[in-house]
Amino acid sequence: MTIKNKNYQVFFKNPTKALPAIAKEIKKSGNTLRLLVYPNITYYPGKEDPHRVQFQIVAWSSTSDEPNGLFAELQDLEFLLSGLWQLIPVCKTPCVTVFKNYLEERVGYLNKSDALKRKNILKAIHVPMLSHDSLGSPNNNPNTTPSNQNKQNYLSIKTRFLPSSDLWEFDSFIV
């Protein structure tokens, strides 16, 4: 996938079904699709090593179709993120840690589980953000359970991806 002349690797949860469907849609629409993607960030052990951004394609729509759902709500390069505002050791900037499989119904079970079990269930993705005064100070303990975090550190925000720096920037709070 190319964003502002920069190439990014993409993947699908189920490529055997998604690839033929996307190929069909491209053929039908003339190769212009709008993608709904989920960020996937890989960090390397050295703090000086840059992180790598990839995207999981979740949905797509032809640009000729009337936008609906999230396609109507979000502009190009915009993301909705909900997670913990914190610092992690391998990233130079604060992150929003999104727990991909977090559900309120699982809180009791998660709080009783050890850290390794929580990590495997929640599949945290640390999205690097430009710091912004509206977000307050990030938490610096990435091993805390979601229910033990200060409520002020849990954010639901709209962000904008900046391909020039592979960072996200704050746009607004989601109410």
mmCIF file of the C-alpha atoms, coordinates in Angstrom:
data_MODEL
# 
_entry.id   MODEL 
# 
loop_
_atom_site.group_PDB 
_atom_site.id 
_atom_site.type_symbol 
_atom_site.label_atom_id 
_atom_site.label_alt_id 
_atom_site.label_comp_id 
_atom_site.label_asym_id 
_atom_site.label_entity_id 
_atom_site.label_seq_id 
_atom_site.pdbx_PDB_ins_code 
_atom_site.Cartn_x 
_atom_site.Cartn_y 
_atom_site.Cartn_z 
_atom_site.occupancy 
_atom_site.B_iso_or_equiv 
_atom_site.pdbx_formal_charge 
_atom_site.auth_seq_id 
_atom_site.auth_comp_id 
_atom_site.auth_asym_id 
_atom_site.auth_atom_id 
_atom_site.pdbx_PDB_model_num 
ATOM 1   C CA . MET A 1 1   ? 0.000   0.000   0.000   1.00 0.00 ? 1   MET A CA 1 
ATOM 2   C CA . THR A 1 2   ? 1.353   3.436   -0.868  1.00 0.00 ? 2   THR A CA 1 
ATOM 3   C CA . ILE A 1 3   ? 0.593   6.500   1.256   1.00 0.00 ? 3   ILE A CA 1 
ATOM 4   C CA . LYS A 1 4   ? 2.035   9.835   0.127   1.00 0.00 ? 4   LYS A CA 1 
ATOM 5   C CA . ASN A 1 5   ? 4.729   8.084   -1.973  1.00 0.00 ? 5   ASN A CA 1 
ATOM 6   C CA . LYS A 1 6   ? 5.751   5.809   0.915   1.00 0.00 ? 6   LYS A CA 1 
ATOM 7   C CA . ASN A 1 7   ? 5.203   2.046   0.736   1.00 0.00 ? 7   ASN A CA 1 
ATOM 8   C CA . TYR A 1 8   ? 3.780   0.025   3.619   1.00 0.00 ? 8   TYR A CA 1 
ATOM 9   C CA . GLN A 1 9   ? 3.329   -3.698  3.997   1.00 0.00 ? 9   GLN A CA 1 
ATOM 10  C CA . VAL A 1 10  ? -0.285  -4.821  4.391   1.00 0.00 ? 10  VAL A CA 1 
ATOM 11  C CA . PHE A 1 11  ? -1.795  -8.080  5.512   1.00 0.00 ? 11  PHE A CA 1 
ATOM 12  C CA . PHE A 1 12  ? -5.212  -9.647  5.963   1.00 0.00 ? 12  PHE A CA 1 
ATOM 13  C CA . LYS A 1 13  ? -6.645  -11.763 8.735   1.00 0.00 ? 13  LYS A CA 1 
ATOM 14  C CA . ASN A 1 14  ? -7.887  -14.220 6.112   1.00 0.00 ? 14  ASN A CA 1 
ATOM 15  C CA . PRO A 1 15  ? -5.991  -13.656 2.826   1.00 0.00 ? 15  PRO A CA 1 
ATOM 16  C CA . THR A 1 16  ? -7.589  -16.601 0.966   1.00 0.00 ? 16  THR A CA 1 
ATOM 17  C CA . LYS A 1 17  ? -10.979 -14.856 1.125   1.00 0.00 ? 17  LYS A CA 1 
ATOM 18  C CA . ALA A 1 18  ? -9.858  -11.210 1.132   1.00 0.00 ? 18  ALA A CA 1 
ATOM 19  C CA . LEU A 1 19  ? -7.465  -11.181 -1.844  1.00 0.00 ? 19  LEU A CA 1 
ATOM 20  C CA . PRO A 1 20  ? -9.994  -12.473 -4.412  1.00 0.00 ? 20  PRO A CA 1 
ATOM 21  C CA . ALA A 1 21  ? -12.636 -10.090 -3.043  1.00 0.00 ? 21  ALA A CA 1 
ATOM 22  C CA . ILE A 1 22  ? -10.288 -7.091  -3.304  1.00 0.00 ? 22  ILE A CA 1 
ATOM 23  C CA . ALA A 1 23  ? -9.194  -8.132  -6.812  1.00 0.00 ? 23  ALA A CA 1 
ATOM 24  C CA . LYS A 1 24  ? -12.859 -8.304  -7.852  1.00 0.00 ? 24  LYS A CA 1 
ATOM 25  C CA . GLU A 1 25  ? -13.572 -4.881  -6.337  1.00 0.00 ? 25  GLU A CA 1 
ATOM 26  C CA . ILE A 1 26  ? -10.523 -3.319  -8.033  1.00 0.00 ? 26  ILE A CA 1 
ATOM 27  C CA . LYS A 1 27  ? -11.589 -4.745  -11.374 1.00 0.00 ? 27  LYS A CA 1 
ATOM 28  C CA . LYS A 1 28  ? -15.134 -3.424  -10.852 1.00 0.00 ? 28  LYS A CA 1 
ATOM 29  C CA . SER A 1 29  ? -14.116 0.058   -9.654  1.00 0.00 ? 29  SER A CA 1 
ATOM 30  C CA . GLY A 1 30  ? -11.063 0.686   -11.829 1.00 0.00 ? 30  GLY A CA 1 
ATOM 31  C CA . ASN A 1 31  ? -8.357  0.200   -9.135  1.00 0.00 ? 31  ASN A CA 1 
ATOM 32  C CA . THR A 1 32  ? -9.267  2.965   -6.673  1.00 0.00 ? 32  THR A CA 1 
ATOM 33  C CA . LEU A 1 33  ? -10.299 1.651   -3.269  1.00 0.00 ? 33  LEU A CA 1 
ATOM 34  C CA . ARG A 1 34  ? -10.610 3.270   0.104   1.00 0.00 ? 34  ARG A CA 1 
ATOM 35  C CA . LEU A 1 35  ? -9.234  0.989   2.806   1.00 0.00 ? 35  LEU A CA 1 
ATOM 36  C CA . LEU A 1 36  ? -10.147 0.683   6.453   1.00 0.00 ? 36  LEU A CA 1 
ATOM 37  C CA . VAL A 1 37  ? -6.975  -0.518  8.159   1.00 0.00 ? 37  VAL A CA 1 
ATOM 38  C CA . TYR A 1 38  ? -5.738  -1.414  11.620  1.00 0.00 ? 38  TYR A CA 1 
ATOM 39  C CA . PRO A 1 39  ? -2.172  -0.323  12.453  1.00 0.00 ? 39  PRO A CA 1 
ATOM 40  C CA . ASN A 1 40  ? 0.441   -2.900  13.362  1.00 0.00 ? 40  ASN A CA 1 
ATOM 41  C CA . ILE A 1 41  ? 3.677   -1.501  14.770  1.00 0.00 ? 41  ILE A CA 1 
ATOM 42  C CA . THR A 1 42  ? 6.874   -3.487  15.319  1.00 0.00 ? 42  THR A CA 1 
ATOM 43  C CA . TYR A 1 43  ? 9.497   -2.150  17.692  1.00 0.00 ? 43  TYR A CA 1 
ATOM 44  C CA . TYR A 1 44  ? 13.120  -3.234  17.761  1.00 0.00 ? 44  TYR A CA 1 
ATOM 45  C CA . PRO A 1 45  ? 15.212  -3.621  20.934  1.00 0.00 ? 45  PRO A CA 1 
ATOM 46  C CA . GLY A 1 46  ? 17.349  -0.486  20.543  1.00 0.00 ? 46  GLY A CA 1 
ATOM 47  C CA . LYS A 1 47  ? 15.606  2.780   21.359  1.00 0.00 ? 47  LYS A CA 1 
ATOM 48  C CA . GLU A 1 48  ? 17.465  4.376   18.435  1.00 0.00 ? 48  GLU A CA 1 
ATOM 49  C CA . ASP A 1 49  ? 16.140  1.786   15.955  1.00 0.00 ? 49  ASP A CA 1 
ATOM 50  C CA . PRO A 1 50  ? 13.049  3.059   14.120  1.00 0.00 ? 50  PRO A CA 1 
ATOM 51  C CA . HIS A 1 51  ? 9.762   1.222   14.502  1.00 0.00 ? 51  HIS A CA 1 
ATOM 52  C CA . ARG A 1 52  ? 8.096   -0.376  11.479  1.00 0.00 ? 52  ARG A CA 1 
ATOM 53  C CA . VAL A 1 53  ? 4.505   0.379   10.525  1.00 0.00 ? 53  VAL A CA 1 
ATOM 54  C CA . GLN A 1 54  ? 2.313   -2.144  8.732   1.00 0.00 ? 54  GLN A CA 1 
ATOM 55  C CA . PHE A 1 55  ? -1.437  -2.222  8.247   1.00 0.00 ? 55  PHE A CA 1 
ATOM 56  C CA . GLN A 1 56  ? -4.028  -4.962  8.507   1.00 0.00 ? 56  GLN A CA 1 
ATOM 57  C CA . ILE A 1 57  ? -6.779  -4.420  5.953   1.00 0.00 ? 57  ILE A CA 1 
ATOM 58  C CA . VAL A 1 58  ? -10.125 -4.752  7.712   1.00 0.00 ? 58  VAL A CA 1 
ATOM 59  C CA . ALA A 1 59  ? -12.562 -3.448  5.070   1.00 0.00 ? 59  ALA A CA 1 
ATOM 60  C CA . TRP A 1 60  ? -12.600 -1.663  1.739   1.00 0.00 ? 60  TRP A CA 1 
ATOM 61  C CA . SER A 1 61  ? -14.956 0.379   -0.363  1.00 0.00 ? 61  SER A CA 1 
ATOM 62  C CA . SER A 1 62  ? -14.875 1.763   -3.871  1.00 0.00 ? 62  SER A CA 1 
ATOM 63  C CA . THR A 1 63  ? -14.309 5.504   -3.992  1.00 0.00 ? 63  THR A CA 1 
ATOM 64  C CA . SER A 1 64  ? -17.309 5.690   -6.314  1.00 0.00 ? 64  SER A CA 1 
ATOM 65  C CA . ASP A 1 65  ? -19.638 4.235   -3.633  1.00 0.00 ? 65  ASP A CA 1 
ATOM 66  C CA . GLU A 1 66  ? -21.525 6.440   -1.187  1.00 0.00 ? 66  GLU A CA 1 
ATOM 67  C CA . PRO A 1 67  ? -19.485 6.292   2.070   1.00 0.00 ? 67  PRO A CA 1 
ATOM 68  C CA . ASN A 1 68  ? -21.221 4.763   5.091   1.00 0.00 ? 68  ASN A CA 1 
ATOM 69  C CA . GLY A 1 69  ? -20.241 3.633   8.589   1.00 0.00 ? 69  GLY A CA 1 
ATOM 70  C CA . LEU A 1 70  ? -16.608 4.372   9.433   1.00 0.00 ? 70  LEU A CA 1 
ATOM 71  C CA . PHE A 1 71  ? -15.938 5.263   5.793   1.00 0.00 ? 71  PHE A CA 1 
ATOM 72  C CA . ALA A 1 72  ? -18.323 8.228   6.248   1.00 0.00 ? 72  ALA A CA 1 
ATOM 73  C CA . GLU A 1 73  ? -16.965 9.114   9.705   1.00 0.00 ? 73  GLU A CA 1 
ATOM 74  C CA . LEU A 1 74  ? -13.243 9.110   8.882   1.00 0.00 ? 74  LEU A CA 1 
ATOM 75  C CA . GLN A 1 75  ? -11.266 11.037  6.300   1.00 0.00 ? 75  GLN A CA 1 
ATOM 76  C CA . ASP A 1 76  ? -8.161  9.636   4.626   1.00 0.00 ? 76  ASP A CA 1 
ATOM 77  C CA . LEU A 1 77  ? -5.356  8.918   7.128   1.00 0.00 ? 77  LEU A CA 1 
ATOM 78  C CA . GLU A 1 78  ? -7.685  9.243   10.155  1.00 0.00 ? 78  GLU A CA 1 
ATOM 79  C CA . PHE A 1 79  ? -7.937  6.572   12.858  1.00 0.00 ? 79  PHE A CA 1 
ATOM 80  C CA . LEU A 1 80  ? -10.100 6.019   15.920  1.00 0.00 ? 80  LEU A CA 1 
ATOM 81  C CA . LEU A 1 81  ? -7.958  4.755   18.812  1.00 0.00 ? 81  LEU A CA 1 
ATOM 82  C CA . SER A 1 82  ? -9.005  3.712   22.314  1.00 0.00 ? 82  SER A CA 1 
ATOM 83  C CA . GLY A 1 83  ? -6.359  2.670   24.763  1.00 0.00 ? 83  GLY A CA 1 
ATOM 84  C CA . LEU A 1 84  ? -3.855  3.623   27.430  1.00 0.00 ? 84  LEU A CA 1 
ATOM 85  C CA . TRP A 1 85  ? -1.735  6.750   27.069  1.00 0.00 ? 85  TRP A CA 1 
ATOM 86  C CA . GLN A 1 86  ? 1.719   5.631   28.218  1.00 0.00 ? 86  GLN A CA 1 
ATOM 87  C CA . LEU A 1 87  ? 5.447   5.458   27.656  1.00 0.00 ? 87  LEU A CA 1 
ATOM 88  C CA . ILE A 1 88  ? 7.103   2.209   26.645  1.00 0.00 ? 88  ILE A CA 1 
ATOM 89  C CA . PRO A 1 89  ? 10.855  1.563   26.883  1.00 0.00 ? 89  PRO A CA 1 
ATOM 90  C CA . VAL A 1 90  ? 11.523  0.949   23.162  1.00 0.00 ? 90  VAL A CA 1 
ATOM 91  C CA . CYS A 1 91  ? 9.726   4.020   21.802  1.00 0.00 ? 91  CYS A CA 1 
ATOM 92  C CA . LYS A 1 92  ? 10.995  7.611   21.766  1.00 0.00 ? 92  LYS A CA 1 
ATOM 93  C CA . THR A 1 93  ? 7.472   9.065   21.892  1.00 0.00 ? 93  THR A CA 1 
ATOM 94  C CA . PRO A 1 94  ? 4.431   8.323   24.075  1.00 0.00 ? 94  PRO A CA 1 
ATOM 95  C CA . CYS A 1 95  ? 2.043   5.678   22.749  1.00 0.00 ? 95  CYS A CA 1 
ATOM 96  C CA . VAL A 1 96  ? -1.615  4.817   22.829  1.00 0.00 ? 96  VAL A CA 1 
ATOM 97  C CA . THR A 1 97  ? -1.638  1.144   23.757  1.00 0.00 ? 97  THR A CA 1 
ATOM 98  C CA . VAL A 1 98  ? -4.650  -0.431  22.080  1.00 0.00 ? 98  VAL A CA 1 
ATOM 99  C CA . PHE A 1 99  ? -5.753  -3.782  23.462  1.00 0.00 ? 99  PHE A CA 1 
ATOM 100 C CA . LYS A 1 100 ? -7.126  -5.449  20.364  1.00 0.00 ? 100 LYS A CA 1 
ATOM 101 C CA . ASN A 1 101 ? -9.396  -7.998  22.113  1.00 0.00 ? 101 ASN A CA 1 
ATOM 102 C CA . TYR A 1 102 ? -10.389 -5.960  25.174  1.00 0.00 ? 102 TYR A CA 1 
ATOM 103 C CA . LEU A 1 103 ? -14.024 -6.298  26.258  1.00 0.00 ? 103 LEU A CA 1 
ATOM 104 C CA . GLU A 1 104 ? -15.610 -5.077  29.505  1.00 0.00 ? 104 GLU A CA 1 
ATOM 105 C CA . GLU A 1 105 ? -16.968 -8.611  30.087  1.00 0.00 ? 105 GLU A CA 1 
ATOM 106 C CA . ARG A 1 106 ? -13.386 -9.916  30.351  1.00 0.00 ? 106 ARG A CA 1 
ATOM 107 C CA . VAL A 1 107 ? -12.156 -7.481  33.029  1.00 0.00 ? 107 VAL A CA 1 
ATOM 108 C CA . GLY A 1 108 ? -12.651 -9.873  35.971  1.00 0.00 ? 108 GLY A CA 1 
ATOM 109 C CA . TYR A 1 109 ? -10.872 -12.709 34.192  1.00 0.00 ? 109 TYR A CA 1 
ATOM 110 C CA . LEU A 1 110 ? -8.056  -10.459 32.982  1.00 0.00 ? 110 LEU A CA 1 
ATOM 111 C CA . ASN A 1 111 ? -7.403  -9.021  36.437  1.00 0.00 ? 111 ASN A CA 1 
ATOM 112 C CA . LYS A 1 112 ? -7.052  -12.547 37.866  1.00 0.00 ? 112 LYS A CA 1 
ATOM 113 C CA . SER A 1 113 ? -4.741  -13.701 35.030  1.00 0.00 ? 113 SER A CA 1 
ATOM 114 C CA . ASP A 1 114 ? -0.975  -13.449 35.070  1.00 0.00 ? 114 ASP A CA 1 
ATOM 115 C CA . ALA A 1 115 ? 0.784   -10.960 32.789  1.00 0.00 ? 115 ALA A CA 1 
ATOM 116 C CA . LEU A 1 116 ? 1.677   -13.538 30.119  1.00 0.00 ? 116 LEU A CA 1 
ATOM 117 C CA . LYS A 1 117 ? -1.938  -14.712 29.755  1.00 0.00 ? 117 LYS A CA 1 
ATOM 118 C CA . ARG A 1 118 ? -3.168  -11.109 29.535  1.00 0.00 ? 118 ARG A CA 1 
ATOM 119 C CA . LYS A 1 119 ? -0.560  -10.329 26.882  1.00 0.00 ? 119 LYS A CA 1 
ATOM 120 C CA . ASN A 1 120 ? -1.650  -13.297 24.729  1.00 0.00 ? 120 ASN A CA 1 
ATOM 121 C CA . ILE A 1 121 ? -5.351  -12.429 25.028  1.00 0.00 ? 121 ILE A CA 1 
ATOM 122 C CA . LEU A 1 122 ? -5.156  -8.661  24.663  1.00 0.00 ? 122 LEU A CA 1 
ATOM 123 C CA . LYS A 1 123 ? -2.591  -8.402  21.841  1.00 0.00 ? 123 LYS A CA 1 
ATOM 124 C CA . ALA A 1 124 ? -1.440  -4.883  22.663  1.00 0.00 ? 124 ALA A CA 1 
ATOM 125 C CA . ILE A 1 125 ? -0.473  -2.583  19.830  1.00 0.00 ? 125 ILE A CA 1 
ATOM 126 C CA . HIS A 1 126 ? 1.553   0.462   20.858  1.00 0.00 ? 126 HIS A CA 1 
ATOM 127 C CA . VAL A 1 127 ? 0.674   3.285   18.449  1.00 0.00 ? 127 VAL A CA 1 
ATOM 128 C CA . PRO A 1 128 ? 3.363   6.026   18.579  1.00 0.00 ? 128 PRO A CA 1 
ATOM 129 C CA . MET A 1 129 ? 1.902   9.490   19.026  1.00 0.00 ? 129 MET A CA 1 
ATOM 130 C CA . LEU A 1 130 ? 3.164   13.030  18.880  1.00 0.00 ? 130 LEU A CA 1 
ATOM 131 C CA . SER A 1 131 ? 2.680   14.397  22.371  1.00 0.00 ? 131 SER A CA 1 
ATOM 132 C CA . HIS A 1 132 ? -0.148  16.899  22.776  1.00 0.00 ? 132 HIS A CA 1 
ATOM 133 C CA . ASP A 1 133 ? -1.065  19.052  25.797  1.00 0.00 ? 133 ASP A CA 1 
ATOM 134 C CA . SER A 1 134 ? -4.721  17.930  25.654  1.00 0.00 ? 134 SER A CA 1 
ATOM 135 C CA . LEU A 1 135 ? -3.701  14.333  26.317  1.00 0.00 ? 135 LEU A CA 1 
ATOM 136 C CA . GLY A 1 136 ? -2.015  15.037  29.672  1.00 0.00 ? 136 GLY A CA 1 
ATOM 137 C CA . SER A 1 137 ? 0.987   13.107  30.989  1.00 0.00 ? 137 SER A CA 1 
ATOM 138 C CA . PRO A 1 138 ? 1.401   9.531   29.809  1.00 0.00 ? 138 PRO A CA 1 
ATOM 139 C CA . ASN A 1 139 ? 1.630   6.676   32.302  1.00 0.00 ? 139 ASN A CA 1 
ATOM 140 C CA . ASN A 1 140 ? 5.071   5.060   32.405  1.00 0.00 ? 140 ASN A CA 1 
ATOM 141 C CA . ASN A 1 141 ? 4.121   1.586   33.657  1.00 0.00 ? 141 ASN A CA 1 
ATOM 142 C CA . PRO A 1 142 ? 3.255   -0.624  30.646  1.00 0.00 ? 142 PRO A CA 1 
ATOM 143 C CA . ASN A 1 143 ? 2.743   -3.736  32.850  1.00 0.00 ? 143 ASN A CA 1 
ATOM 144 C CA . THR A 1 144 ? -0.325  -2.413  34.676  1.00 0.00 ? 144 THR A CA 1 
ATOM 145 C CA . THR A 1 145 ? -3.709  -4.047  33.969  1.00 0.00 ? 145 THR A CA 1 
ATOM 146 C CA . PRO A 1 146 ? -6.322  -1.904  32.188  1.00 0.00 ? 146 PRO A CA 1 
ATOM 147 C CA . SER A 1 147 ? -8.582  -1.686  35.282  1.00 0.00 ? 147 SER A CA 1 
ATOM 148 C CA . ASN A 1 148 ? -5.654  -0.466  37.456  1.00 0.00 ? 148 ASN A CA 1 
ATOM 149 C CA . GLN A 1 149 ? -4.866  2.468   35.187  1.00 0.00 ? 149 GLN A CA 1 
ATOM 150 C CA . ASN A 1 150 ? -5.972  5.961   36.093  1.00 0.00 ? 150 ASN A CA 1 
ATOM 151 C CA . LYS A 1 151 ? -9.115  6.748   34.125  1.00 0.00 ? 151 LYS A CA 1 
ATOM 152 C CA . GLN A 1 152 ? -7.429  9.910   32.820  1.00 0.00 ? 152 GLN A CA 1 
ATOM 153 C CA . ASN A 1 153 ? -4.863  7.738   31.021  1.00 0.00 ? 153 ASN A CA 1 
ATOM 154 C CA . TYR A 1 154 ? -7.476  5.756   29.076  1.00 0.00 ? 154 TYR A CA 1 
ATOM 155 C CA . LEU A 1 155 ? -8.221  7.651   25.874  1.00 0.00 ? 155 LEU A CA 1 
ATOM 156 C CA . SER A 1 156 ? -10.707 7.423   23.046  1.00 0.00 ? 156 SER A CA 1 
ATOM 157 C CA . ILE A 1 157 ? -9.410  9.743   20.352  1.00 0.00 ? 157 ILE A CA 1 
ATOM 158 C CA . LYS A 1 158 ? -9.435  10.501  16.667  1.00 0.00 ? 158 LYS A CA 1 
ATOM 159 C CA . THR A 1 159 ? -5.921  10.663  15.256  1.00 0.00 ? 159 THR A CA 1 
ATOM 160 C CA . ARG A 1 160 ? -4.243  11.373  11.942  1.00 0.00 ? 160 ARG A CA 1 
ATOM 161 C CA . PHE A 1 161 ? -1.409  9.246   10.551  1.00 0.00 ? 161 PHE A CA 1 
ATOM 162 C CA . LEU A 1 162 ? 1.696   11.154  9.454   1.00 0.00 ? 162 LEU A CA 1 
ATOM 163 C CA . PRO A 1 163 ? 3.568   9.051   6.873   1.00 0.00 ? 163 PRO A CA 1 
ATOM 164 C CA . SER A 1 164 ? 6.532   11.439  6.877   1.00 0.00 ? 164 SER A CA 1 
ATOM 165 C CA . SER A 1 165 ? 7.408   10.380  10.448  1.00 0.00 ? 165 SER A CA 1 
ATOM 166 C CA . ASP A 1 166 ? 5.388   7.143   10.854  1.00 0.00 ? 166 ASP A CA 1 
ATOM 167 C CA . LEU A 1 167 ? 3.655   8.729   13.865  1.00 0.00 ? 167 LEU A CA 1 
ATOM 168 C CA . TRP A 1 168 ? 0.063   9.578   14.677  1.00 0.00 ? 168 TRP A CA 1 
ATOM 169 C CA . GLU A 1 169 ? -1.083  13.002  15.820  1.00 0.00 ? 169 GLU A CA 1 
ATOM 170 C CA . PHE A 1 170 ? -4.012  13.895  18.091  1.00 0.00 ? 170 PHE A CA 1 
ATOM 171 C CA . ASP A 1 171 ? -7.057  15.342  16.357  1.00 0.00 ? 171 ASP A CA 1 
ATOM 172 C CA . SER A 1 172 ? -9.910  15.217  18.887  1.00 0.00 ? 172 SER A CA 1 
ATOM 173 C CA . PHE A 1 173 ? -11.467 13.297  21.760  1.00 0.00 ? 173 PHE A CA 1 
ATOM 174 C CA . ILE A 1 174 ? -14.296 10.883  20.982  1.00 0.00 ? 174 ILE A CA 1 
ATOM 175 C CA . VAL A 1 175 ? -17.339 11.501  23.146  1.00 0.00 ? 175 VAL A CA 1 
# 
